Amino acid sequence: MKIKDNGILILVICALLWSMGGVLCKLVQWDGICISGTRSLVAGITMCILLRTRPVVYCKNVDQQTGKSTLNKKQTLNMWIAAICYSATMISYVVANKLTSSANAILLQYTSPVYIIIFGPWLLKEKNRLSDYLCLIGVLFGMVLFFTNSLGGGSFSGDIISVLSGITWGFSTIFLRRTGDKYSFNAFILAHIITFLVSLPFIVMSIASNGMVSRLTCVGILIMGIFQIGLPSILYAAGLSKVRALTANFIAMIEPIMTPVWVAIFVGEKIYWNTVVGGILVIGCILLRSVFQHFGAKKKLC
């Protein structure tokens, strides 16, 4: 099977690229919201270049006989909701990290499968299975075990924002599926544009107060924008078109599991035993679910 036809493999590569953010942030000495905004600017440009497209603000239906196009209100709405939710996820996660512990922020954001399980059958007509529920229990337990050493120490407001980022992340996945193959890429481009525009006042104030950023910071933002968020945005949209929303969200959990691994390898931070066991449990549950549903459903989306 070709890589482009394997949604699970595409999403695994996407999650691995996302997970490099922790290491790359070490290069960037700048405010979190400024990083988020400039990173999204680079990511949006990267997507437009690689996909040979430009930002699309509405979806259209084209009559095959006359060639005339009309506004597709339903798809346009889905695309904008997906874009706003993903932008809100990126921004709220950065804000939450400033108000609560990083572990709290990641753990609460990745409660997102709960919302997909609740709303997916209604909004996507994708029926939940027993293996979905078992995997969710195993994954959440593994995540708690994974972050045991660093949980706590956060603020109530930061934790609430983290919960909201989990909700928006869940709904962005749902509405990206609803948007469909044709416009899901455009939803990501819109999300990056929105993120940049929201962050722009903070970027201007930061430069006005502290001057231009260093060359190392610029290089770090370029690398993050292209490889850590731009290319993965394309991969996530492509992979999501081939698997269920819940599957995509579970695979995305490889990101927080691998983030401290890269930091340990390149920066030398210590990894504890519970971190290893929790990570193995999370990835093991995801793999078992994928194998079980592959053989159980055969040609159906896993």
Coordinates of N, CA and C in Angstrom, one line a residue, residues 20 36 65 72 89 98 141 148 152 184 248 265 274 290 298:
M20 N 7.9 17.5 17.7 CA 9.2 18.2 17.7 C 9.1 19.6 18.3
S36 N 3.3 31.5 18.4 CA 2.1 30.9 17.8 C 1.7 31.6 16.5
Q65 N -22.2 20.9 -16.3 CA -22.7 21.2 -17.6 C -22.4 22.7 -18.0
N72 N -21.8 27.0 -1.6 CA -22.2 25.9 -0.8 C -22.2 26.3 0.7
T89 N -7.7 26.3 19.4 CA -6.9 25.2 20.1 C -5.5 25.7 20.2
K98 N 1.0 29.2 29.9 CA 1.5 30.3 30.7 C 0.8 30.4 32.1
F141 N -5.9 6.7 31.2 CA -5.1 6.2 32.3 C -3.6 6.3 32.0
T148 N 2.4 11.9 35.7 CA 2.3 11.8 37.1 C 3.3 12.8 37.8
G152 N -0.3 18.9 38.5 CA -0.5 19.8 39.6 C 0.3 21.1 39.4
S184 N -10.8 20.6 3.4 CA -10.2 20.4 4.7 C -8.8 21.1 4.8
A248 N -8.2 9.4 14.2 CA -7.2 10.4 14.0 C -6.8 11.1 15.3
I265 N 16.4 13.3 24.4 CA 17.4 12.9 23.5 C 18.3 14.1 23.2
N274 N 7.6 5.9 35.2 CA 6.1 6.0 35.0 C 5.9 6.7 33.6
S290 N -6.3 -0.3 16.7 CA -6.2 -0.2 15.2 C -6.2 -1.6 14.6
K298 N -12.5 -4.8 8.3 CA -11.9 -5.0 7.0 C -11.9 -3.7 6.1

